[in-house]
């Protein structure tokens, strides 16, 4: 059984409000994408890391990340799921239906290798796959368009979804192809798998697996990475 990785990195980071796409912004002096790919590249069991780039990307070549023979780049799509689908289509000639494909956001540099190992371990033999996440701690409120609270959501069975998300190659390809045909919008792979009638398994990961999204996340991610460096 082989493990392949896809790193969606074709977004423009609208919420970051920076001219440079957020995956190329530096944290502690290193581009976010370099840190994220570096974490996956440290796992010897990953066969190949397919990085999905925006067709207008001009920065990637300067980072020389594909000097690592496991790293290849391909063109992403207009949405995150289309980027991932393009990656699966690229892998189609290499991967078998039962292989694992691990999808990890370029914008999540703080993922811990230990958590990826746990994900693989807990999903061993699982027919579908699953994802890293963590239970929600705060009370959740539903608000209306005026931001007035209209309901309190029971958080008892609510988890936040992180990446990596890891699924059987054939199953994920079918699920995303289906989503594409129905022109649905989804923001993670698990949703596509759920829509196909499967139940992805949730695996608890450390909550410091932040997705760098807003400008203030840059500082926070830097501090998380510094703390992680002290732990090892
Ligand atoms: N992504 C992608 N292709 C797209 C859109 C997003 O590969 N068409 C990638 C992003 O580069 C990012 C990951 O998917 O690594 C998670 O998406 P998100 O955090 O939403 O990034 P952006 O879409 O770039 O940010 P925003 O939604 O604020 O514009
Ligand atoms: Mg987005």
Coordinates of N, CA and C and ligand atoms in Angstrom, one line a residue:
X1 N 0.8 -1.2 0.0 CA 0.0 0.0 0.0 C 0.9 1.3 0.0
X2 N 0.6 2.1 -1.0 CA 1.5 3.3 -1.0 C 0.7 4.6 -0.5
X3 N 1.5 5.6 -0.1 CA 0.9 6.8 0.4 C 1.4 8.0 -0.5
X4 N 0.5 8.6 -1.0 CA 0.8 9.8 -1.9 C 0.3 11.1 -1.2
X5 N 0.9 12.2 -1.5 CA 0.4 13.4 -0.9 C 0.1 14.5 -2.0
X6 N -1.0 15.2 -1.7 CA -1.3 16.4 -2.5 C -1.4 17.6 -1.6
X7 N -0.7 18.7 -2.1 CA -0.7 19.9 -1.3 C -1.4 21.0 -2.1
X8 N -2.7 21.3 -1.8 CA -3.3 22.4 -2.6 C -2.6 23.8 -2.2
X9 N -2.1 24.5 -3.2 CA -1.4 25.7 -3.0 C -1.7 26.7 -4.1
X10 N -3.0 26.6 -4.6 CA -3.3 27.4 -5.8 C -4.2 28.6 -5.4
X11 N -4.4 28.8 -4.1 CA -5.3 29.9 -3.7 C -4.6 31.2 -3.7
X12 N -5.4 32.3 -3.6 CA -4.8 33.6 -3.6 C -4.8 34.3 -2.3
X13 N -5.4 33.6 -1.3 CA -5.4 34.1 0.1 C -6.1 35.5 0.3
X14 N -7.3 35.5 -0.2 CA -8.1 36.7 -0.2 C -8.2 37.3 1.2
X15 N -8.5 36.4 2.2 CA -8.7 36.9 3.6 C -7.4 37.4 4.2
X16 N -6.3 37.1 3.7 CA -5.0 37.5 4.2 C -4.7 39.0 3.8
X17 N -5.4 39.4 2.7 CA -5.3 40.8 2.2 C -3.9 41.2 1.9
X18 N -3.1 40.3 1.4 CA -1.7 40.6 1.0 C -1.6 40.4 -0.5
X19 N -0.7 41.2 -1.1 CA -0.5 41.0 -2.6 C 0.1 39.7 -2.9
X20 N 1.0 39.3 -2.0 CA 1.6 38.0 -2.2 C 0.7 36.9 -1.7
X21 N 0.4 35.8 -2.5 CA -0.4 34.7 -1.9 C 0.1 34.2 -0.6
X22 N -0.8 34.0 0.4 CA -0.3 33.7 1.7 C 0.7 32.6 1.9
X23 N 0.6 31.6 1.0 CA 1.5 30.5 1.2 C 3.0 30.8 0.9
X24 N 3.2 32.0 0.3 CA 4.5 32.5 0.1 C 5.0 33.6 1.1
X25 N 4.1 33.9 2.0 CA 4.6 34.9 3.1 C 5.5 34.1 4.0
X26 N 6.4 34.9 4.6 CA 7.4 34.2 5.5 C 6.9 34.2 7.0
X27 N 7.2 33.1 7.6 CA 7.0 32.9 9.1 C 8.4 32.6 9.6
X28 N 8.9 33.4 10.5 CA 10.2 33.2 11.1 C 11.3 33.0 10.0
X29 N 11.1 33.8 8.9 CA 12.1 33.9 7.9 C 12.0 32.8 6.8
X30 N 10.9 32.0 6.9 CA 10.8 30.9 5.8 C 9.4 31.0 5.3
X31 N 9.3 30.8 3.9 CA 7.9 30.8 3.3 C 7.1 29.7 3.9
X32 N 5.8 30.0 4.1 CA 4.9 29.0 4.7 C 4.9 27.7 4.0
X33 N 4.8 27.8 2.6 CA 4.7 26.6 1.8 C 6.0 25.7 2.0
X34 N 7.1 26.3 2.2 CA 8.4 25.6 2.4 C 8.3 24.8 3.7
X35 N 7.7 25.4 4.7 CA 7.6 24.7 6.0 C 6.6 23.6 5.9
X36 N 5.4 23.8 5.3 CA 4.4 22.8 5.2 C 4.9 21.6 4.4
X37 N 5.6 21.9 3.2 CA 6.1 20.8 2.4 C 7.2 20.0 3.1
X38 N 8.0 20.8 3.9 CA 9.1 20.2 4.6 C 8.6 19.2 5.6
X39 N 7.5 19.5 6.2 CA 6.9 18.5 7.2 C 6.5 17.2 6.5
X40 N 5.9 17.3 5.4 CA 5.5 16.1 4.6 C 6.8 15.3 4.1
X41 N 7.7 16.1 3.7 CA 8.9 15.5 3.1 C 9.7 14.8 4.2
X42 N 9.5 15.1 5.4 CA 10.2 14.4 6.5 C 9.6 13.0 6.8
X43 N 8.5 12.7 6.1 CA 7.9 11.4 6.4 C 8.4 10.4 5.3
X44 N 9.2 9.4 5.6 CA 9.8 8.6 4.6 C 8.8 7.7 3.8
X45 N 7.6 7.5 4.4 CA 6.6 6.6 3.7 C 5.8 7.3 2.6
X46 N 6.0 8.6 2.4 CA 5.3 9.3 1.4 C 6.1 9.2 0.1
X47 N 5.4 8.7 -1.0 CA 6.0 8.4 -2.2 C 6.3 9.6 -3.0
X48 N 5.3 10.5 -3.1 CA 5.5 11.7 -3.9 C 4.6 12.8 -3.3
X49 N 5.0 14.1 -3.4 CA 4.2 15.2 -2.9 C 3.9 16.1 -4.2
X50 N 2.6 16.1 -4.5 CA 2.2 16.8 -5.7 C 1.6 18.2 -5.2
X51 N 2.3 19.2 -5.6 CA 1.9 20.6 -5.2 C 1.1 21.2 -6.2
X52 N -0.1 21.7 -5.9 CA -1.0 22.3 -6.8 C -0.9 23.8 -6.8
X53 N -0.5 24.3 -8.0 CA -0.1 25.8 -8.1 C -1.1 26.5 -8.9
X54 N -1.3 27.8 -8.6 CA -2.1 28.7 -9.4 C -1.4 28.9 -10.8
X55 N -2.1 28.8 -11.9 CA -1.5 28.9 -13.2 C -0.7 30.3 -13.3
X56 N -1.1 31.3 -12.5 CA -0.4 32.5 -12.6 C 0.8 32.7 -11.6
X57 N 1.1 31.6 -10.9 CA 2.1 31.6 -9.9 C 3.5 31.9 -10.5
X58 N 4.2 32.9 -10.0 CA 5.5 33.2 -10.5 C 6.6 33.0 -9.4
X59 N 6.2 32.6 -8.2 CA 7.1 32.6 -7.1 C 7.7 31.2 -6.9
X60 N 6.9 30.1 -7.2 CA 7.3 28.8 -6.9 C 8.7 28.4 -7.4
X61 N 9.0 28.7 -8.7 CA 10.3 28.3 -9.2 C 11.5 28.8 -8.3
X62 N 11.3 30.0 -7.8 CA 12.4 30.6 -7.1 C 12.7 29.9 -5.7
X63 N 11.8 29.2 -5.2 CA 12.0 28.5 -4.0 C 12.8 27.2 -4.1
X64 N 12.8 26.7 -5.3 CA 13.5 25.4 -5.6 C 13.1 24.2 -4.8
X65 N 11.9 24.2 -4.4 CA 11.4 23.1 -3.5 C 11.4 21.8 -4.3
X66 N 11.3 21.8 -5.6 CA 11.3 20.6 -6.4 C 12.7 20.0 -6.6
X67 N 13.7 20.6 -5.9 CA 15.0 19.9 -5.9 C 14.9 18.6 -5.2
X68 N 13.9 18.5 -4.3 CA 13.6 17.2 -3.7 C 12.9 16.4 -4.7
X69 N 13.5 15.2 -5.1 CA 12.9 14.4 -6.2 C 11.5 13.9 -5.9
X70 N 11.0 14.0 -4.7 CA 9.7 13.5 -4.4 C 8.6 14.6 -4.7
X71 N 9.1 15.9 -4.8 CA 8.2 17.0 -5.0 C 8.0 17.3 -6.5
X72 N 6.7 17.4 -6.9 CA 6.4 17.8 -8.3 C 5.3 18.8 -8.2
X73 N 5.2 19.7 -9.2 CA 4.1 20.7 -9.2 C 3.2 20.5 -10.4
X74 N 2.0 20.8 -10.2 CA 1.0 20.7 -11.2 C 0.0 21.9 -11.1
X75 N -0.8 22.1 -12.1 CA -1.7 23.3 -12.1 C -3.0 22.9 -11.3
X76 N -3.3 23.9 -10.4 CA -4.5 23.7 -9.6 C -5.7 24.2 -10.4
X77 N -6.9 24.3 -9.7 CA -8.1 24.8 -10.3 C -8.7 26.0 -9.7
X78 N -9.9 26.4 -10.0 CA -10.5 27.6 -9.5 C -10.9 27.5 -8.1
X79 N -11.2 26.2 -7.6 CA -11.5 26.1 -6.2 C -10.6 25.0 -5.6
X80 N -10.6 25.0 -4.3 CA -9.7 24.0 -3.6 C -9.9 22.6 -4.1
X81 N -11.2 22.2 -4.1 CA -11.5 20.8 -4.5 C -11.0 20.5 -5.9
X82 N -11.2 21.5 -6.8 CA -10.7 21.3 -8.2 C -9.2 21.1 -8.2
X83 N -8.5 21.9 -7.4 CA -7.1 21.7 -7.3 C -6.7 20.3 -6.9
X84 N -7.4 19.8 -5.9 CA -7.1 18.4 -5.4 C -7.5 17.4 -6.5
X85 N -8.6 17.6 -7.2 CA -9.0 16.7 -8.2 C -7.9 16.7 -9.3
X86 N -7.4 17.8 -9.7 CA -6.3 17.8 -10.7 C -5.1 17.0 -10.2
X87 N -4.8 17.1 -8.9 CA -3.7 16.3 -8.3 C -4.0 14.8 -8.4
X88 N -5.2 14.4 -8.2 CA -5.6 13.0 -8.2 C -5.5 12.5 -9.7
X89 N -5.9 13.4 -10.6 CA -5.9 13.0 -12.0 C -4.4 12.8 -12.5
X90 N -3.5 13.6 -11.9 CA -2.1 13.5 -12.2 C -1.6 12.1 -11.7
X91 N -2.0 11.8 -10.5 CA -1.5 10.5 -9.9 C -2.2 9.3 -10.4
X92 N -3.2 9.4 -11.3 CA -4.0 8.3 -11.7 C -3.1 7.2 -12.3
X93 N -2.1 7.5 -13.1 CA -1.3 6.5 -13.7 C -0.3 5.8 -12.7
X94 N -0.1 6.4 -11.6 CA 0.8 5.9 -10.6 C 0.2 5.2 -9.5
X95 N -1.0 5.6 -9.0 CA -1.6 5.1 -7.8 C -2.6 4.0 -8.1
X96 N -2.7 3.1 -7.1 CA -3.8 2.1 -7.2 C -5.0 2.5 -6.3
X97 N -6.1 2.0 -6.6 CA -7.4 2.4 -6.0 C -7.3 2.3 -4.5
X98 N -6.6 1.3 -3.9 CA -6.5 1.2 -2.5 C -5.4 2.0 -1.8
X99 N -4.5 2.6 -2.6 CA -3.5 3.4 -2.0 C -4.1 4.6 -1.2
X100 N -3.3 5.1 -0.3 CA -3.8 6.3 0.5 C -3.3 7.5 -0.2
X101 N -4.2 8.5 -0.2 CA -3.8 9.9 -0.6 C -4.1 10.8 0.5
X102 N -3.0 11.5 0.9 CA -3.0 12.4 2.0 C -3.1 13.9 1.5
X103 N -4.1 14.6 1.8 CA -4.2 16.0 1.3 C -3.9 17.0 2.4
X104 N -3.0 17.8 2.2 CA -2.6 18.8 3.3 C -2.5 20.2 2.7
X105 N -3.2 21.1 3.4 CA -3.1 22.5 2.9 C -1.7 23.1 3.0
X106 N -1.3 23.8 2.0 CA 0.0 24.5 2.0 C -0.1 25.5 3.2
X107 N -1.3 26.0 3.5 CA -1.4 27.1 4.6 C -1.4 26.5 6.0
X108 N -1.0 25.2 6.2 CA -1.0 24.7 7.5 C 0.4 24.2 7.9
X109 N 1.3 25.2 8.2 CA 2.7 24.8 8.4 C 3.0 24.2 9.8
X110 N 2.0 24.3 10.7 CA 2.2 23.8 12.1 C 1.8 22.4 12.3
X111 N 1.4 21.6 11.3 CA 1.0 20.3 11.6 C 2.2 19.5 12.2
X112 N 1.9 18.6 13.1 CA 2.9 17.8 13.8 C 3.0 16.5 13.1
X113 N 4.3 16.1 13.0 CA 4.6 14.8 12.3 C 3.9 13.7 13.1
X114 N 3.9 13.8 14.4 CA 3.3 12.8 15.3 C 1.8 12.6 15.0
X115 N 1.2 13.7 14.7 CA -0.3 13.6 14.4 C -0.5 12.9 13.0
X116 N 0.4 13.2 12.1 CA 0.2 12.5 10.8 C 0.5 11.0 11.0
X117 N 1.5 10.7 11.8 CA 1.7 9.2 12.1 C 0.5 8.6 12.8
X118 N -0.1 9.4 13.7 CA -1.3 8.8 14.4 C -2.5 8.6 13.4
X119 N -2.6 9.6 12.4 CA -3.7 9.5 11.4 C -3.5 8.2 10.6
X120 N -2.3 7.9 10.2 CA -2.0 6.7 9.4 C -2.3 5.5 10.3
X121 N -1.8 5.5 11.5 CA -1.9 4.3 12.4 C -3.4 4.0 12.7
X122 N -4.2 5.1 13.0 CA -5.6 4.9 13.3 C -6.4 4.5 12.1
X123 N -6.0 4.8 10.9 CA -6.8 4.5 9.8 C -6.3 3.2 9.1
X124 N -5.3 2.5 9.7 CA -4.8 1.3 9.1 C -5.9 0.3 8.9
X125 N -6.1 -0.2 7.7 CA -7.1 -1.2 7.4 C -8.5 -0.5 7.2
X126 N -8.7 0.8 7.4 CA -10.0 1.4 7.3 C -10.3 1.5 5.8
X127 N -11.6 1.1 5.4 CA -11.9 1.1 4.0 C -12.1 2.5 3.4
X128 N -12.3 3.5 4.2 CA -12.6 4.8 3.6 C -11.4 5.8 3.8
X129 N -11.2 6.1 5.1 CA -10.1 7.1 5.4 C -10.7 8.1 6.5
X130 N -10.0 9.2 6.7 CA -10.5 10.1 7.7 C -9.6 11.3 7.7
X131 N -9.7 12.0 8.8 CA -9.0 13.4 8.9 C -8.7 13.7 10.3
X132 N -7.7 14.6 10.4 CA -7.4 15.2 11.7 C -8.4 16.3 12.1
X133 N -8.7 16.4 13.3 CA -9.6 17.4 13.8 C -9.5 17.5 15.3
X134 N -10.3 18.4 15.9 CA -10.3 18.5 17.3 C -11.7 19.0 17.8
X135 N -12.1 18.5 19.0 CA -13.4 18.9 19.5 C -13.5 20.4 19.7
X136 N -14.6 21.0 19.4 CA -14.8 22.4 19.6 C -14.9 22.7 21.1
X137 N -14.2 23.7 21.6 CA -14.2 24.0 23.1 C -15.2 25.1 23.4
X138 N -15.3 26.1 22.5 CA -16.1 27.2 22.9 C -17.6 27.0 22.6
X139 N -18.4 27.7 23.3 CA -19.9 27.7 23.0 C -20.1 28.3 21.6
X140 N -20.9 27.7 20.8 CA -21.2 28.1 19.5 C -22.5 28.9 19.3
X141 N -22.5 30.0 18.7 CA -23.7 30.8 18.5 C -24.0 31.0 17.0
X142 N -25.3 30.9 16.7 CA -25.7 31.2 15.3 C -26.1 32.7 15.3
X143 N -25.7 33.5 14.3 CA -26.1 34.9 14.3 C -26.8 35.2 13.0
X144 N -27.6 36.2 13.0 CA -28.3 36.6 11.8 C -27.4 37.7 11.0
X145 N -28.0 38.3 10.0 CA -27.2 39.2 9.1 C -26.8 40.4 9.9
X146 N -27.5 40.7 11.0 CA -27.1 41.9 11.8 C -26.2 41.5 13.0
X147 N -25.7 40.3 13.0 CA -24.9 39.7 14.0 C -25.6 39.6 15.4
X148 N -26.8 39.5 15.3 CA -27.6 39.3 16.6 C -27.7 37.7 16.8
X149 N -27.4 37.3 18.0 CA -27.4 35.9 18.3 C -28.9 35.4 18.2
X150 N -29.1 34.3 17.4 CA -30.4 33.8 17.2 C -30.5 32.4 17.8
X151 N -29.4 31.8 18.0 CA -29.4 30.4 18.6 C -28.1 30.0 19.2
X152 N -28.1 29.0 20.1 CA -26.9 28.4 20.6 C -26.8 27.0 20.0
X153 N -25.7 26.7 19.4 CA -25.6 25.4 18.8 C -25.0 24.4 19.8
X154 N -25.6 23.2 19.9 CA -25.0 22.2 20.8 C -23.7 21.8 20.2
X155 N -22.6 22.0 21.0 CA -21.3 21.7 20.5 C -20.8 20.3 20.9
X156 N -21.7 19.5 21.6 CA -21.3 18.2 22.1 C -20.7 17.3 21.1
X157 N -21.2 17.3 19.8 CA -20.7 16.4 18.8 C -20.1 17.1 17.7
X158 N -19.6 18.4 17.9 CA -19.0 19.2 16.8 C -17.5 19.2 16.9
X159 N -16.9 18.8 15.8 CA -15.4 18.9 15.8 C -15.0 19.8 14.7
X160 N -13.8 20.5 14.8 CA -13.3 21.2 13.7 C -12.4 20.3 12.8
X161 N -12.5 20.5 11.5 CA -11.8 19.7 10.6 C -10.5 20.3 10.2
X162 N -9.4 19.6 10.3 CA -8.0 20.1 9.9 C -7.6 19.3 8.7
X163 N -6.4 19.5 8.3 CA -5.7 18.6 7.3 C -4.4 18.2 8.0
X164 N -3.8 17.1 7.6 CA -4.2 16.2 6.5 C -5.5 15.5 6.7
X165 N -6.1 15.3 5.5 CA -7.2 14.4 5.3 C -6.7 13.3 4.4
X166 N -7.0 12.0 4.8 CA -6.4 10.9 4.1 C -7.5 9.9 3.7
X167 N -7.6 9.6 2.4 CA -8.6 8.7 1.9 C -8.0 7.7 0.9
X168 N -8.7 6.6 0.7 CA -8.4 5.7 -0.4 C -8.4 6.4 -1.7
X169 N -7.4 6.2 -2.5 CA -7.2 7.0 -3.8 C -8.5 6.9 -4.7
X170 N -8.9 5.7 -5.0 CA -10.0 5.5 -5.9 C -11.3 6.1 -5.4
X171 N -11.5 5.9 -4.1 CA -12.8 6.4 -3.5 C -12.8 8.0 -3.5
X172 N -11.6 8.6 -3.2 CA -11.6 10.1 -3.3 C -11.7 10.6 -4.7
X173 N -11.1 9.9 -5.6 CA -11.2 10.3 -7.0 C -12.7 10.3 -7.5
X174 N -13.4 9.2 -7.1 CA -14.8 9.0 -7.5 C -15.6 10.1 -6.8
X175 N -15.3 10.4 -5.5 CA -16.1 11.4 -4.8 C -16.0 12.8 -5.3
X176 N -14.8 13.1 -5.6 CA -14.5 14.5 -6.2 C -15.0 14.6 -7.6
X177 N -14.9 13.6 -8.4 CA -15.5 13.6 -9.7 C -17.0 13.9 -9.7
X178 N -17.6 13.2 -8.7 CA -19.1 13.4 -8.6 C -19.4 14.8 -8.2
X179 N -18.7 15.3 -7.2 CA -18.9 16.7 -6.8 C -18.8 17.7 -8.0
X180 N -17.8 17.4 -8.8 CA -17.5 18.2 -10.0 C -18.6 18.2 -11.0
X181 N -19.2 17.0 -11.2 CA -20.3 16.9 -12.1 C -21.5 17.6 -11.6
X182 N -21.7 17.6 -10.3 CA -22.9 18.2 -9.8 C -22.7 19.7 -9.5
X183 N -21.5 20.2 -9.8 CA -21.1 21.6 -9.5 C -21.4 22.0 -8.1
X184 N -21.1 21.2 -7.1 CA -21.3 21.5 -5.7 C -20.1 22.3 -5.2
X185 N -20.3 23.1 -4.2 CA -19.1 23.8 -3.6 C -18.8 23.1 -2.3
X186 N -17.6 22.7 -2.1 CA -17.2 22.1 -0.8 C -15.9 22.6 -0.4
X187 N -15.5 22.6 0.9 CA -14.3 23.1 1.3 C -13.3 22.1 1.9
X188 N -13.7 20.9 1.9 CA -12.7 19.8 2.2 C -13.0 18.5 1.5
X189 N -12.1 17.6 1.5 CA -12.3 16.3 0.9 C -13.3 15.5 1.6
X190 N -13.3 15.6 2.9 CA -14.3 14.7 3.7 C -15.7 15.0 3.2
X191 N -16.0 16.3 2.9 CA -17.4 16.6 2.5 C -17.8 15.7 1.3
X192 N -16.8 15.7 0.3 CA -17.1 14.9 -0.9 C -17.3 13.4 -0.6
X193 N -16.5 12.9 0.3 CA -16.6 11.5 0.7 C -18.0 11.3 1.4
X194 N -18.4 12.2 2.3 CA -19.7 12.1 3.0 C -20.8 12.1 1.9
X195 N -20.7 13.0 0.9 CA -21.8 13.1 -0.1 C -21.9 11.8 -0.9
X196 N -20.8 11.0 -0.9 CA -20.9 9.7 -1.6 C -21.4 8.7 -0.7
X197 N -21.8 9.0 0.5 CA -22.4 8.0 1.4 C -21.5 7.3 2.3
X198 N -20.2 7.8 2.4 CA -19.2 7.1 3.3 C -19.1 8.0 4.6
X199 N -18.5 7.3 5.6 CA -18.3 8.0 6.8 C -16.8 8.1 7.1
X200 N -16.2 9.3 6.9 CA -14.8 9.5 7.2 C -14.6 9.4 8.7
X201 N -13.4 8.9 9.2 CA -13.2 8.7 10.6 C -12.4 9.9 11.1
X202 N -12.9 10.5 12.2 CA -12.2 11.7 12.8 C -11.1 11.2 13.7
X203 N -9.9 11.7 13.6 CA -8.8 11.4 14.4 C -8.3 12.7 15.1
X204 N -8.2 12.6 16.5 CA -7.9 13.8 17.2 C -6.4 14.2 17.0
X205 N -6.2 15.5 16.6 CA -4.9 16.0 16.4 C -4.7 17.2 17.4
X206 N -3.5 17.7 17.5 CA -3.2 18.9 18.3 C -3.9 20.1 17.7
X207 N -4.4 20.9 18.6 CA -5.2 22.1 18.2 C -4.3 23.2 17.6
X208 N -3.0 23.0 17.7 CA -2.1 24.1 17.2 C -1.9 23.9 15.6
X209 N -2.6 23.0 15.0 CA -2.6 22.9 13.5 C -3.4 24.0 12.9
X210 N -2.9 25.2 13.0 CA -3.6 26.4 12.6 C -3.5 26.5 11.0
X211 N -4.7 26.9 10.5 CA -4.6 27.3 9.0 C -4.4 28.8 8.9
X212 N -3.3 29.2 8.4 CA -3.0 30.6 8.3 C -3.9 31.2 7.4
X213 N -4.8 32.1 7.9 CA -5.9 32.6 7.1 C -6.0 34.1 7.2
X214 N -5.9 34.7 8.4 CA -6.0 36.1 8.6 C -4.7 36.7 8.9
X215 N -4.5 38.0 8.7 CA -3.1 38.6 9.0 C -2.6 38.3 10.4
X216 N -3.5 38.3 11.4 CA -3.0 38.0 12.7 C -2.5 36.6 12.9
X217 N -2.8 35.7 12.0 CA -2.4 34.3 12.1 C -0.9 34.1 11.9
X218 N -0.3 35.1 11.2 CA 1.2 35.0 10.9 C 2.0 35.0 12.2
X219 N 1.7 35.9 13.0 CA 2.4 36.0 14.3 C 2.1 34.8 15.2
X220 N 0.9 34.4 15.2 CA 0.5 33.2 16.0 C 1.2 31.9 15.5
X221 N 1.2 31.7 14.2 CA 1.9 30.6 13.7 C 3.4 30.6 14.0
X222 N 4.0 31.8 13.9 CA 5.4 31.9 14.3 C 5.7 31.4 15.7
X223 N 4.8 31.8 16.6 CA 5.0 31.5 18.0 C 4.8 30.0 18.2
X224 N 3.8 29.4 17.5 CA 3.6 28.0 17.6 C 4.8 27.2 17.1
X225 N 5.3 27.6 16.0 CA 6.5 26.9 15.4 C 7.7 27.1 16.4
X226 N 7.9 28.2 17.0 CA 9.0 28.4 18.0 C 8.8 27.4 19.2
X227 N 7.5 27.3 19.7 CA 7.3 26.4 20.8 C 7.5 25.0 20.4
X228 N 7.1 24.6 19.2 CA 7.3 23.2 18.8 C 8.8 22.9 18.7
X229 N 9.6 23.9 18.2 CA 11.0 23.7 18.1 C 11.6 23.4 19.5
X230 N 11.1 24.0 20.5 CA 11.6 23.9 21.8 C 11.3 22.5 22.4
X231 N 10.2 21.9 21.9 CA 9.7 20.6 22.4 C 10.6 19.5 21.9
X232 N 11.2 19.6 20.7 CA 11.9 18.5 20.1 C 13.4 18.5 20.5
Ligands
LIG1 N1 -6.3 26.3 -2.6 C1 -6.1 25.7 -3.9 N2 -6.8 26.1 -5.0 C2 -7.8 27.0 -4.9 C3 -8.1 27.6 -3.6 C4 -7.4 27.2 -2.5 O1 -5.2 24.9 -4.0 N3 -8.5 27.3 -6.0 C5 -5.5 26.0 -1.5 C6 -4.9 27.2 -0.8 O2 -3.7 27.6 -1.5 C7 -4.6 26.7 0.6 C8 -5.7 25.6 0.8 O3 -6.3 25.4 -0.5 O4 -3.3 26.2 0.8 C9 -6.7 26.1 1.8 O5 -7.5 27.1 1.3 P1 -7.7 28.5 2.0 O6 -7.1 28.6 3.3 O7 -9.1 28.9 1.8 O8 -6.7 29.4 1.0 P2 -7.2 30.6 0.0 O9 -8.3 30.1 -0.8 O10 -5.9 31.0 -0.7 O11 -7.6 31.8 1.0 P3 -8.9 32.6 0.9 O12 -10.1 31.6 1.0 O13 -8.8 33.6 2.1 O14 -8.9 33.3 -0.4
LIG2 MG1 -10.2 29.7 0.2

